[in-house]
Amino acid sequence: MSGKSKLTVDVAIIGGGIIGTATARELSKYQLKVVVIEKEAEVGWGTTKANSGIVHAGFHEEPGTLKAKYCFPGNQMFPKLCEELDVCFEQNGILMVARNEEEWETVQKYYERGKERGVPLELLSGEEARALEPELSEDIVGALHAPEGGSVMPFELAAALMENAIYNGVELLTNSPVIGARVENGKKIVETPFNIVEADVVINAAGLFTDEIARMFGDDYFTIKPRKGEEYLFDLDTKNMVKRTIFPVPSKVSKGILVIPTAEGNLMMGPTGDNIDQKDDLATTRDGFQRILEGARSLVPGINPRKIIAQFAGVRAASDRGDFIVEHSPNVPGLIHLAGMESPGLTAAPAIAVDAVRLVEEAGMKLVPKEDFQPRRENIVRFRSLSREEQDRLVKENPAYGRIICRCEQVTEGEIIDAIRRGARTLDGIKFRARAGAGRCQGGFCQPIVMAIIARELNIPLEQVTKRGPGSEQVLFKAKELLAGGITQ
Ligand SMILES: Cc1cc2nc3c(=O)[nH]c(=O)nc-3n(C[C@H](O)[C@H](O)[C@H](O)COP(=O)(O)OP(=O)(O)OC[C@H]3O[C@@H](n4cnc5c(N)ncnc54)[C@H](O)[C@@H]3O)c2cc1C
């Protein structure tokens, strides 16, 4: 125990993914002392950073499931939430397409299912679907159109939720893996290598590891089974090939291979849905790529794999119930599990967060609203989206906005400095917040300069600048020279 700092809070949230950060922000509306405990160097680096980024419309989910309960309400919360937090969100719509008469019958069943929930939907003929999306396959005989489906930058949203929660008083512990947990005199004790956190209520939002956190408290009544999804991202010049996310008719286990216009503008195809043994298996595979390409081309034949600039895999935290778990522990009063968050967990997160607050109240916490809660995140600069006049004005005010550091994505030094001031501590943190390094060259040109800016702004030696936290240090001598000579480009 010795040497560890002690922290006493009302609510401790384990895990800073989309579920933990959305819950933290929701709890920050009340007079509570809340801490988020995250094992990585920044929030949002679990499943939240590696998914399709689709804000599902809410017609897919089986009736009677928690997925159905939270998906459509979550979808409906996105426009306001993303406006308040100034996060990239496109309500670009969804098309589920049928390639034959049998699939058309299934599409109509989803139409009925969605309509019963109040999801805005329309049925289109093949011609009407192709009039909306001219690149769609000639084989498509009909489609279900959900205009309120959308696309979001999931990492940006998690970072923004956390930033806003911190602004409203929540504390964040990073690089803090929970290594032990127990109950002492009714209090929940959570231990990391550096801290002992004593909490009245603990929210277990540790994604793939929620079953392991539960077991630390003696709860072993659910298991998380990892299921991997590979995704392939295209160059920005594929923008506008399709505007809406294109879904096939789903199989029993997955929503299928999709063609996805991301909120950033790149096209993406994926994901696979493969049961795996290791929760940390993030490898992409030739076989996965072939299956995805075949699936994507059956929807949009013109897809050109030569335009792929990046590939990644994410792992779904599927529960052995086949559904979300949003409930009090049956054994430990004051322990709440938010687990089994496979798709549509990102979409459902805002609605789950509201329900998590209800569970916190049920666990005995008095909820007194804060009168000075600030819902907005202000002053986010996206230089390349500004008009010429706005750019000129900004550069006059702060010349750092006049220096382009990432040429592919046109990201300025000013935006990188902003990202650091908003909480980025690593190259990946900059990439996901400001997009420096997210373009065609994947950081090949700008990485040393971004490293030098991080070192200068955080006043740390270059040797301590990491890609994604301890163990990923990458000193480049070019960056050292740049730092020594002042940063210019
Ligand atoms: C390929 C793929 C595509 C998907 N596409 C979509 C989509 O388009 N739309 C949609 O709605 N959903 C989608 N999903 C699902 C969505 O990504 C998840 O539901 C969501 O990200 C789960 O968030 P989470 O916060 O539960 O988990 P995570 O993001 O994994 O967060 C858990 C956090 O807990 C931390 N943690 C773990 N163990 C510990 C510990 N011991 N101590 C401290 N911290 C710990 C982790 O580091 C992590 O940050 C997709 C998932 C995958 C894999």
Tab-separated table of C-alpha atoms in Angstrom, residues 45-381:
chain	number	residue	atom	x	y	z
A	45	TRP	CA	-7.790	3.844	-27.062
A	46	GLY	CA	-9.718	0.613	-26.547
A	47	THR	CA	-12.469	-0.559	-28.896
A	48	THR	CA	-13.622	3.049	-29.104
A	49	LYS	CA	-10.787	4.081	-31.384
A	50	ALA	CA	-11.055	1.121	-33.757
A	51	ASN	CA	-14.577	0.810	-35.099
A	52	SER	CA	-16.738	1.855	-38.044
A	53	GLY	CA	-17.867	5.132	-36.452
A	54	ILE	CA	-21.461	4.640	-37.571
A	55	VAL	CA	-24.291	6.181	-35.609
A	56	HIS	CA	-26.751	3.413	-36.313
A	57	ALA	CA	-30.335	4.320	-37.127
A	58	GLY	CA	-31.907	1.819	-34.708
A	59	PHE	CA	-33.723	-0.645	-37.009
A	60	HIS	CA	-31.214	-3.530	-36.819
A	61	GLU	CA	-31.538	-4.614	-33.200
A	62	GLU	CA	-33.639	-7.597	-32.073
A	63	PRO	CA	-36.806	-6.497	-30.228
A	64	GLY	CA	-36.591	-6.930	-26.467
A	65	THR	CA	-32.810	-6.547	-26.252
A	66	LEU	CA	-30.893	-3.811	-24.458
A	67	LYS	CA	-29.262	-3.056	-27.811
A	68	ALA	CA	-32.728	-2.140	-29.104
A	69	LYS	CA	-33.569	-0.234	-25.920
A	70	TYR	CA	-30.544	2.097	-26.180
A	71	CYS	CA	-29.684	2.323	-29.904
A	72	PHE	CA	-32.438	4.548	-31.296
A	73	PRO	CA	-32.527	6.889	-28.256
A	74	GLY	CA	-28.701	7.126	-28.509
A	75	ASN	CA	-28.970	7.977	-32.210
A	76	GLN	CA	-31.446	10.756	-31.403
A	77	MET	CA	-29.010	12.315	-28.892
A	78	PHE	CA	-26.088	12.630	-31.328
A	79	PRO	CA	-26.937	15.881	-33.161
A	80	LYS	CA	-27.224	17.941	-29.946
A	81	LEU	CA	-24.331	16.193	-28.200
A	82	CYS	CA	-21.935	16.683	-31.110
A	83	GLU	CA	-23.066	20.274	-31.579
A	84	GLU	CA	-22.423	21.023	-27.883
A	85	LEU	CA	-19.014	19.371	-27.933
A	86	ASP	CA	-18.073	20.557	-31.455
A	87	VAL	CA	-17.318	17.029	-32.679
A	88	CYS	CA	-17.398	16.013	-36.379
A	89	PHE	CA	-20.741	14.300	-36.962
A	90	GLU	CA	-22.437	13.800	-40.318
A	91	GLN	CA	-26.063	12.759	-40.489
A	92	ASN	CA	-25.398	11.227	-43.899
A	93	GLY	CA	-27.978	8.429	-43.746
A	94	ILE	CA	-27.873	4.662	-44.144
A	95	LEU	CA	-28.969	2.365	-46.990
A	96	MET	CA	-29.539	-1.336	-46.360
A	97	VAL	CA	-29.627	-2.897	-49.812
A	98	ALA	CA	-31.189	-6.091	-51.188
A	99	ARG	CA	-29.462	-7.987	-53.992
A	100	ASN	CA	-32.320	-10.424	-54.719
A	101	GLU	CA	-35.968	-11.079	-53.874
A	102	GLU	CA	-35.164	-13.076	-50.745
A	103	GLU	CA	-33.065	-10.208	-49.358
A	104	TRP	CA	-35.795	-7.741	-50.319
A	105	GLU	CA	-38.224	-9.631	-48.079
A	106	THR	CA	-35.739	-9.369	-45.205
A	107	VAL	CA	-35.229	-5.652	-45.847
A	108	GLN	CA	-38.990	-5.136	-45.538
A	109	LYS	CA	-38.965	-6.929	-42.158
A	110	TYR	CA	-36.317	-4.464	-40.924
A	111	TYR	CA	-38.488	-1.633	-42.218
A	112	GLU	CA	-41.411	-2.883	-40.101
A	113	ARG	CA	-39.156	-3.399	-37.079
A	114	GLY	CA	-37.725	0.108	-37.311
A	115	LYS	CA	-41.110	1.723	-37.917
A	116	GLU	CA	-42.470	0.141	-34.719
A	117	ARG	CA	-39.688	1.953	-32.806
A	118	GLY	CA	-40.350	5.257	-34.525
A	119	VAL	CA	-37.183	5.196	-36.667
A	120	PRO	CA	-37.674	7.441	-39.736
A	121	LEU	CA	-37.381	5.038	-42.720
A	122	GLU	CA	-38.400	4.675	-46.355
A	123	LEU	CA	-38.318	1.805	-48.840
A	124	LEU	CA	-36.700	2.497	-52.214
A	125	SER	CA	-36.617	0.613	-55.502
A	126	GLY	CA	-33.214	-0.291	-56.994
A	127	GLU	CA	-33.475	2.690	-59.387
A	128	GLU	CA	-34.360	5.086	-56.565
A	129	ALA	CA	-31.415	3.807	-54.499
A	130	ARG	CA	-29.039	4.256	-57.466
A	131	ALA	CA	-30.407	7.766	-58.033
A	132	LEU	CA	-29.207	8.573	-54.497
A	133	GLU	CA	-25.961	6.584	-54.830
A	134	PRO	CA	-24.946	6.191	-58.490
A	135	GLU	CA	-21.992	3.894	-57.634
A	136	LEU	CA	-24.292	1.181	-56.211
A	137	SER	CA	-24.252	-2.214	-57.935
A	138	GLU	CA	-26.733	-2.810	-60.764
A	139	ASP	CA	-27.707	-6.026	-58.914
A	140	ILE	CA	-29.439	-4.097	-56.169
A	141	VAL	CA	-33.198	-4.533	-56.397
A	142	GLY	CA	-34.281	-2.344	-53.492
A	143	ALA	CA	-33.119	-0.592	-50.332
A	144	LEU	CA	-34.140	0.623	-46.902
A	145	HIS	CA	-33.191	4.267	-46.407
A	146	ALA	CA	-32.639	5.612	-42.881
A	147	PRO	CA	-31.897	9.333	-43.254
A	148	GLU	CA	-31.057	9.799	-39.552
A	149	GLY	CA	-28.189	7.300	-39.521
A	150	GLY	CA	-24.855	9.060	-39.218
A	151	SER	CA	-21.115	8.957	-38.950
A	152	VAL	CA	-18.943	10.283	-36.131
A	153	MET	CA	-15.255	10.349	-35.208
A	154	PRO	CA	-15.448	8.001	-32.210
A	155	PHE	CA	-12.091	8.872	-30.688
A	156	GLU	CA	-12.743	12.595	-31.046
A	157	LEU	CA	-16.087	12.118	-29.310
A	158	ALA	CA	-14.559	10.205	-26.369
A	159	ALA	CA	-11.797	12.815	-25.999
A	160	ALA	CA	-14.370	15.635	-26.170
A	161	LEU	CA	-16.666	13.987	-23.610
A	162	MET	CA	-13.718	13.557	-21.249
A	163	GLU	CA	-12.465	17.094	-21.816
A	164	ASN	CA	-15.917	18.481	-21.049
A	165	ALA	CA	-16.291	16.221	-18.003
A	166	ILE	CA	-12.916	17.457	-16.697
A	167	TYR	CA	-14.007	21.049	-17.313
A	168	ASN	CA	-17.030	20.258	-15.134
A	169	GLY	CA	-14.946	18.839	-12.303
A	170	VAL	CA	-14.293	15.146	-13.090
A	171	GLU	CA	-10.791	13.867	-12.385
A	172	LEU	CA	-8.935	11.599	-14.851
A	173	LEU	CA	-6.169	9.161	-13.935
A	174	THR	CA	-4.302	7.892	-17.014
A	175	ASN	CA	-1.575	5.221	-17.237
A	176	SER	CA	-3.474	3.672	-14.328
A	177	PRO	CA	-4.461	0.038	-14.891
A	178	VAL	CA	-6.752	-1.293	-12.186
A	179	ILE	CA	-4.851	-4.219	-10.704
A	180	GLY	CA	-7.036	-5.023	-7.716
A	181	ALA	CA	-10.457	-4.306	-6.273
A	182	ARG	CA	-12.296	-5.223	-3.076
A	183	VAL	CA	-15.003	-4.100	-0.663
A	184	GLU	CA	-14.084	-2.793	2.806
A	185	ASN	CA	-16.792	-1.622	5.221
A	186	GLY	CA	-19.178	-1.041	2.336
A	187	LYS	CA	-16.671	1.103	0.429
A	188	LYS	CA	-15.287	-0.101	-2.884
A	189	ILE	CA	-11.490	0.001	-2.989
A	190	VAL	CA	-9.855	0.130	-6.409
A	191	GLU	CA	-6.110	-0.186	-6.724
A	192	THR	CA	-3.738	0.908	-9.514
A	193	PRO	CA	0.094	0.847	-9.398
A	194	PHE	CA	0.016	4.473	-8.147
A	195	ASN	CA	-3.337	5.020	-6.455
A	196	ILE	CA	-5.804	3.615	-3.992
A	197	VAL	CA	-9.253	4.904	-4.863
A	198	GLU	CA	-12.048	4.586	-2.309
A	199	ALA	CA	-15.517	4.985	-3.828
A	200	ASP	CA	-19.138	4.627	-2.770
A	201	VAL	CA	-20.060	3.544	-6.291
A	202	VAL	CA	-17.856	1.891	-8.908
A	203	ILE	CA	-18.882	1.784	-12.571
A	204	ASN	CA	-17.188	-1.013	-14.455
A	205	ALA	CA	-16.796	0.265	-18.045
A	206	ALA	CA	-13.544	-1.530	-18.881
A	207	GLY	CA	-14.690	-2.809	-22.287
A	208	LEU	CA	-13.051	-6.121	-23.166
A	209	PHE	CA	-11.880	-6.445	-19.573
A	210	THR	CA	-15.185	-5.844	-17.779
A	211	ASP	CA	-15.395	-9.554	-16.896
A	212	GLU	CA	-11.934	-9.413	-15.328
A	213	ILE	CA	-12.775	-6.273	-13.310
A	214	ALA	CA	-16.020	-7.954	-12.197
A	215	ARG	CA	-14.048	-10.995	-11.046
A	216	MET	CA	-11.736	-8.768	-8.963
A	217	PHE	CA	-14.874	-7.864	-6.977
A	218	GLY	CA	-15.940	-11.518	-6.805
A	219	ASP	CA	-18.553	-11.317	-9.587
A	220	ASP	CA	-18.023	-14.081	-12.103
A	221	TYR	CA	-21.448	-14.400	-13.663
A	222	PHE	CA	-20.624	-13.055	-17.142
A	223	THR	CA	-17.844	-13.552	-19.654
A	224	ILE	CA	-16.587	-11.398	-22.482
A	225	LYS	CA	-15.811	-13.158	-25.744
A	226	PRO	CA	-13.606	-11.132	-28.087
A	227	ARG	CA	-14.729	-10.779	-31.709
A	228	LYS	CA	-12.411	-9.048	-34.135
A	229	GLY	CA	-13.296	-6.671	-36.947
A	230	GLU	CA	-10.807	-5.562	-39.597
A	231	GLU	CA	-11.305	-2.225	-41.369
A	232	TYR	CA	-9.611	-0.678	-44.448
A	233	LEU	CA	-9.412	3.096	-44.912
A	234	PHE	CA	-9.131	4.835	-48.305
A	235	ASP	CA	-7.440	8.033	-49.377
A	236	LEU	CA	-9.396	11.286	-49.035
A	237	ASP	CA	-9.737	11.477	-52.831
A	238	THR	CA	-12.381	8.720	-52.614
A	239	LYS	CA	-14.607	11.231	-50.810
A	240	ASN	CA	-18.116	11.387	-52.303
A	241	MET	CA	-17.868	7.974	-54.011
A	242	VAL	CA	-20.822	7.183	-51.782
A	243	LYS	CA	-22.467	9.605	-49.379
A	244	ARG	CA	-24.504	7.189	-47.256
A	245	THR	CA	-23.262	4.135	-45.340
A	246	ILE	CA	-24.137	1.061	-47.395
A	247	PHE	CA	-25.186	-2.089	-45.515
A	248	PRO	CA	-25.981	-5.517	-46.916
A	249	VAL	CA	-28.721	-7.617	-45.345
A	250	PRO	CA	-27.214	-8.807	-42.028
A	251	SER	CA	-26.280	-12.368	-41.194
A	252	LYS	CA	-27.242	-14.012	-37.869
A	253	VAL	CA	-23.989	-12.853	-36.204
A	254	SER	CA	-23.055	-9.578	-37.850
A	255	LYS	CA	-24.283	-6.571	-39.770
A	256	GLY	CA	-22.039	-7.677	-42.642
A	257	ILE	CA	-19.372	-5.925	-44.708
A	258	LEU	CA	-20.163	-2.246	-45.200
A	259	VAL	CA	-19.006	0.669	-47.306
A	260	ILE	CA	-18.660	3.592	-44.940
A	261	PRO	CA	-18.108	7.291	-45.644
A	262	THR	CA	-16.390	8.364	-42.404
A	263	ALA	CA	-17.125	11.670	-40.701
A	264	GLU	CA	-13.617	12.820	-41.709
A	265	GLY	CA	-14.464	12.284	-45.400
A	266	ASN	CA	-12.404	9.143	-46.142
A	267	LEU	CA	-14.156	6.043	-47.416
A	268	MET	CA	-13.756	2.878	-45.327
A	269	MET	CA	-14.735	-0.777	-45.873
A	270	GLY	CA	-15.241	-3.428	-43.227
A	271	PRO	CA	-15.548	-4.928	-40.721
A	272	THR	CA	-15.070	-8.673	-40.455
A	273	GLY	CA	-16.606	-10.441	-37.437
A	274	ASP	CA	-14.313	-13.256	-36.299
A	275	ASN	CA	-14.329	-14.911	-32.884
A	276	ILE	CA	-10.760	-14.878	-31.515
A	277	ASP	CA	-8.950	-16.199	-28.447
A	278	GLN	CA	-6.864	-13.189	-27.467
A	279	LYS	CA	-8.458	-9.884	-26.476
A	280	ASP	CA	-5.390	-8.019	-27.742
A	281	ASP	CA	-5.252	-9.622	-31.199
A	282	LEU	CA	-5.332	-6.542	-33.447
A	283	ALA	CA	-3.690	-8.094	-36.511
A	284	THR	CA	-5.153	-7.503	-39.961
A	285	THR	CA	-5.006	-10.498	-42.298
A	286	ARG	CA	-4.910	-11.277	-46.009
A	287	ASP	CA	-7.991	-13.454	-45.622
A	288	GLY	CA	-9.892	-10.696	-43.818
A	289	PHE	CA	-8.917	-8.220	-46.533
A	290	GLN	CA	-10.133	-10.550	-49.317
A	291	ARG	CA	-13.484	-11.142	-47.622
A	292	ILE	CA	-13.974	-7.423	-47.049
A	293	LEU	CA	-13.031	-6.456	-50.594
A	294	GLU	CA	-15.387	-9.044	-52.040
A	295	GLY	CA	-18.237	-7.937	-49.744
A	296	ALA	CA	-17.681	-4.225	-50.391
A	297	ARG	CA	-17.488	-4.700	-54.174
A	298	SER	CA	-20.766	-6.601	-54.194
A	299	LEU	CA	-22.314	-3.324	-52.979
A	300	VAL	CA	-20.103	-0.758	-54.745
A	301	PRO	CA	-18.207	-2.451	-57.611
A	302	GLY	CA	-15.948	0.532	-58.348
A	303	ILE	CA	-14.023	0.249	-55.064
A	304	ASN	CA	-10.303	0.427	-55.814
A	305	PRO	CA	-8.032	-1.293	-53.247
A	306	ARG	CA	-5.018	0.671	-54.518
A	307	LYS	CA	-6.465	3.711	-52.748
A	308	ILE	CA	-6.167	2.112	-49.293
A	309	ILE	CA	-3.948	4.192	-46.973
A	310	ALA	CA	-4.431	2.464	-43.621
A	311	GLN	CA	-5.813	-0.702	-42.084
A	312	PHE	CA	-6.646	-1.625	-38.519
A	313	ALA	CA	-8.631	-4.042	-36.420
A	314	GLY	CA	-10.849	-3.508	-33.399
A	315	VAL	CA	-12.152	-6.120	-30.991
A	316	ARG	CA	-15.804	-6.267	-29.947
A	317	ALA	CA	-16.503	-7.096	-26.313
A	318	ALA	CA	-19.341	-9.570	-26.912
A	319	SER	CA	-20.945	-10.864	-23.719
A	320	ASP	CA	-22.005	-14.482	-23.293
A	321	ARG	CA	-25.593	-13.149	-23.144
A	322	GLY	CA	-25.310	-11.805	-26.688
A	323	ASP	CA	-26.524	-8.436	-25.409
A	324	PHE	CA	-25.355	-5.381	-23.493
A	325	ILE	CA	-25.110	-5.694	-19.709
A	326	VAL	CA	-26.305	-2.526	-17.948
A	327	GLU	CA	-27.066	-3.407	-14.365
A	328	HIS	CA	-26.227	-3.453	-10.663
A	329	SER	CA	-23.968	-6.282	-9.564
A	330	PRO	CA	-26.211	-8.923	-7.983
A	331	ASN	CA	-23.522	-9.515	-5.318
A	332	VAL	CA	-21.771	-6.215	-4.571
A	333	PRO	CA	-23.968	-3.223	-3.633
A	334	GLY	CA	-22.693	-0.062	-5.328
A	335	LEU	CA	-21.003	-1.894	-8.201
A	336	ILE	CA	-22.497	-1.223	-11.653
A	337	HIS	CA	-21.540	-3.147	-14.777
A	338	LEU	CA	-21.687	-1.502	-18.228
A	339	ALA	CA	-20.408	-4.458	-20.216
A	340	GLY	CA	-20.850	-6.506	-23.374
A	341	MET	CA	-20.682	-3.361	-25.490
A	342	GLU	CA	-20.385	-4.775	-28.959
A	343	SER	CA	-22.052	-2.872	-31.795
A	344	PRO	CA	-24.052	-0.574	-31.496
A	345	GLY	CA	-22.278	0.446	-28.289
A	346	LEU	CA	-20.931	3.661	-29.766
A	347	THR	CA	-24.408	4.753	-30.900
A	348	ALA	CA	-26.013	3.657	-27.656
A	349	ALA	CA	-23.390	5.280	-25.384
A	350	PRO	CA	-25.169	8.614	-24.749
A	351	ALA	CA	-28.404	6.805	-23.804
A	352	ILE	CA	-26.565	4.231	-21.670
A	353	ALA	CA	-24.807	7.092	-19.854
A	354	VAL	CA	-28.160	8.624	-18.894
A	355	ASP	CA	-29.313	5.258	-17.565
A	356	ALA	CA	-26.026	4.790	-15.697
A	357	VAL	CA	-26.821	7.980	-13.772
A	358	ARG	CA	-30.165	6.441	-12.802
A	359	LEU	CA	-28.319	3.341	-11.548
A	360	VAL	CA	-25.941	5.552	-9.541
A	361	GLU	CA	-28.955	7.177	-7.881
A	362	GLU	CA	-30.480	3.749	-7.201
A	363	ALA	CA	-27.169	2.800	-5.571
A	364	GLY	CA	-27.809	5.475	-2.955
A	365	MET	CA	-26.101	8.591	-4.354
A	366	LYS	CA	-28.013	11.839	-3.941
A	367	LEU	CA	-28.067	13.664	-7.274
A	368	VAL	CA	-28.008	17.444	-6.893
A	369	PRO	CA	-27.730	19.207	-10.285
A	370	LYS	CA	-24.854	21.672	-10.716
A	371	GLU	CA	-26.136	25.110	-11.579
A	372	ASP	CA	-22.916	26.017	-13.364
A	373	PHE	CA	-22.620	22.880	-15.568
A	374	GLN	CA	-21.066	23.977	-18.874
A	375	PRO	CA	-22.263	21.707	-21.711
A	376	ARG	CA	-20.191	23.299	-24.467
A	377	ARG	CA	-16.650	22.815	-25.705
A	378	GLU	CA	-15.548	26.083	-27.260
A	379	ASN	CA	-12.862	27.349	-29.637
A	380	ILE	CA	-12.073	24.242	-31.667
A	381	VAL	CA	-10.148	25.364	-34.763
